[in-house]
Amino acid sequence: MAKVIVGKDGKKYKQVDKSTNRKRTLEIILSTVSLILSVFLIGSGLGATSFIDAMGGGGYYTAKFLLGILLAIMAFVLTFFLNRKHTLFSSLILAIGIVILLTCGEFGIVGGAGYIITGIVALVRK
């Protein structure tokens, strides 16, 4: 946001706050890689879990993996809102990464770790 100030000469100038216009290219790249890995790995495990659920799992495992895919997509979308409230959104990305890591078993390790790294990088870069 630009703040309008009046100079000594009486003219109006815009004072730009540089902290709100930070480039988040690294976070977007990390989040994109994490999304691709999450969807690919969790999606590959989804076939196995649907077979297990067909044998009597009751849909529990399939629901966990679908939740993991939806959370991965949500964390990717949150990456684009980091310039607004970076502490809140980076904490949410970090929390989503932990949930993916713990929920999806060995299929969610790489994607969850990627989102945890993305959240930490976003927290460190103010």
mmCIF file of C-alpha atoms in Angstrom, residues 37-123:
data_model
loop_
_atom_site.group_PDB
_atom_site.id
_atom_site.type_symbol
_atom_site.label_atom_id
_atom_site.label_comp_id
_atom_site.label_asym_id
_atom_site.label_seq_id
_atom_site.Cartn_x
_atom_site.Cartn_y
_atom_site.Cartn_z
ATOM 1 C CA LEU A 37 5.150 -34.686 -5.291
ATOM 2 C CA SER A 38 2.187 -34.845 -2.911
ATOM 3 C CA VAL A 39 -0.405 -35.434 -5.607
ATOM 4 C CA PHE A 40 1.780 -37.966 -7.410
ATOM 5 C CA LEU A 41 2.825 -39.974 -4.351
ATOM 6 C CA ILE A 42 -0.452 -39.796 -2.435
ATOM 7 C CA GLY A 43 -2.363 -40.478 -5.645
ATOM 8 C CA SER A 44 -0.268 -43.570 -6.288
ATOM 9 C CA GLY A 45 -1.072 -44.814 -2.795
ATOM 10 C CA LEU A 46 -4.745 -44.075 -3.314
ATOM 11 C CA GLY A 47 -5.118 -47.116 -5.570
ATOM 12 C CA ALA A 48 -3.733 -49.403 -2.890
ATOM 13 C CA THR A 49 -5.915 -47.897 -0.189
ATOM 14 C CA SER A 50 -9.063 -48.242 -2.283
ATOM 15 C CA PHE A 51 -8.248 -51.939 -2.685
ATOM 16 C CA ILE A 52 -7.793 -52.254 1.083
ATOM 17 C CA ASP A 53 -11.071 -50.440 1.677
ATOM 18 C CA ALA A 54 -12.816 -52.766 -0.782
ATOM 19 C CA MET A 55 -11.667 -55.697 1.353
ATOM 20 C CA GLY A 56 -13.286 -54.288 4.476
ATOM 21 C CA GLY A 57 -11.569 -51.041 5.449
ATOM 22 C CA GLY A 58 -14.810 -49.078 5.425
ATOM 23 C CA GLY A 59 -13.414 -46.151 3.408
ATOM 24 C CA TYR A 60 -11.188 -44.885 6.222
ATOM 25 C CA TYR A 61 -7.899 -45.124 4.326
ATOM 26 C CA THR A 62 -9.280 -43.640 1.135
ATOM 27 C CA ALA A 63 -10.685 -40.697 3.100
ATOM 28 C CA LYS A 64 -7.287 -40.083 4.711
ATOM 29 C CA PHE A 65 -5.555 -39.998 1.339
ATOM 30 C CA LEU A 66 -8.195 -37.758 -0.237
ATOM 31 C CA LEU A 67 -7.822 -35.420 2.751
ATOM 32 C CA GLY A 68 -4.062 -35.384 2.116
ATOM 33 C CA ILE A 69 -4.551 -34.411 -1.535
ATOM 34 C CA LEU A 70 -7.051 -31.673 -0.641
ATOM 35 C CA LEU A 71 -4.730 -30.280 2.047
ATOM 36 C CA ALA A 72 -1.830 -30.248 -0.418
ATOM 37 C CA ILE A 73 -3.900 -28.212 -2.866
ATOM 38 C CA MET A 74 -5.012 -25.877 -0.069
ATOM 39 C CA ALA A 75 -1.415 -25.298 1.070
ATOM 40 C CA PHE A 76 -0.430 -24.512 -2.517
ATOM 41 C CA VAL A 77 -3.183 -21.892 -2.767
ATOM 42 C CA LEU A 78 -2.187 -20.364 0.591
ATOM 43 C CA THR A 79 1.295 -19.741 -0.784
ATOM 44 C CA PHE A 80 -0.068 -16.989 -3.016
ATOM 45 C CA PHE A 81 -1.446 -15.090 -0.001
ATOM 46 C CA LEU A 82 1.867 -14.864 1.878
ATOM 47 C CA ASN A 83 2.333 -11.164 1.127
ATOM 48 C CA ARG A 84 -0.845 -10.229 2.996
ATOM 49 C CA LYS A 85 -0.301 -11.821 6.412
ATOM 50 C CA HIS A 86 2.820 -13.882 6.047
ATOM 51 C CA THR A 87 3.007 -15.117 9.642
ATOM 52 C CA LEU A 88 -0.531 -16.509 9.609
ATOM 53 C CA PHE A 89 -0.333 -18.131 6.185
ATOM 54 C CA SER A 90 3.165 -19.543 6.652
ATOM 55 C CA SER A 91 2.065 -21.054 9.968
ATOM 56 C CA LEU A 92 -0.944 -22.597 8.235
ATOM 57 C CA ILE A 93 1.285 -24.050 5.509
ATOM 58 C CA LEU A 94 3.577 -25.470 8.188
ATOM 59 C CA ALA A 95 0.621 -27.016 10.057
ATOM 60 C CA ILE A 96 -0.808 -28.495 6.852
ATOM 61 C CA GLY A 97 2.591 -30.017 6.078
ATOM 62 C CA ILE A 98 2.654 -31.680 9.493
ATOM 63 C CA VAL A 99 -0.880 -33.040 9.002
ATOM 64 C CA ILE A 100 0.009 -34.440 5.564
ATOM 65 C CA LEU A 101 3.185 -35.978 6.964
ATOM 66 C CA LEU A 102 1.352 -37.702 9.815
ATOM 67 C CA THR A 103 -1.862 -38.630 8.023
ATOM 68 C CA CYS A 104 -0.758 -40.179 4.748
ATOM 69 C CA GLY A 105 1.900 -42.556 6.028
ATOM 70 C CA GLU A 106 4.933 -43.198 3.874
ATOM 71 C CA PHE A 107 3.141 -41.763 0.834
ATOM 72 C CA GLY A 108 2.937 -38.318 2.461
ATOM 73 C CA ILE A 109 6.468 -38.062 3.827
ATOM 74 C CA VAL A 110 8.015 -36.238 0.866
ATOM 75 C CA GLY A 111 5.102 -33.876 0.220
ATOM 76 C CA GLY A 112 4.574 -33.134 3.909
ATOM 77 C CA ALA A 113 8.275 -32.459 4.393
ATOM 78 C CA GLY A 114 8.200 -30.146 1.371
ATOM 79 C CA TYR A 115 5.361 -28.116 2.851
ATOM 80 C CA ILE A 116 7.090 -28.014 6.238
ATOM 81 C CA ILE A 117 10.203 -26.607 4.540
ATOM 82 C CA THR A 118 8.051 -24.114 2.622
ATOM 83 C CA GLY A 119 6.392 -22.959 5.845
ATOM 84 C CA ILE A 120 9.724 -22.574 7.643
ATOM 85 C CA VAL A 121 11.258 -20.644 4.735
ATOM 86 C CA ALA A 122 8.214 -18.355 4.645
ATOM 87 C CA LEU A 123 8.457 -17.749 8.394
#
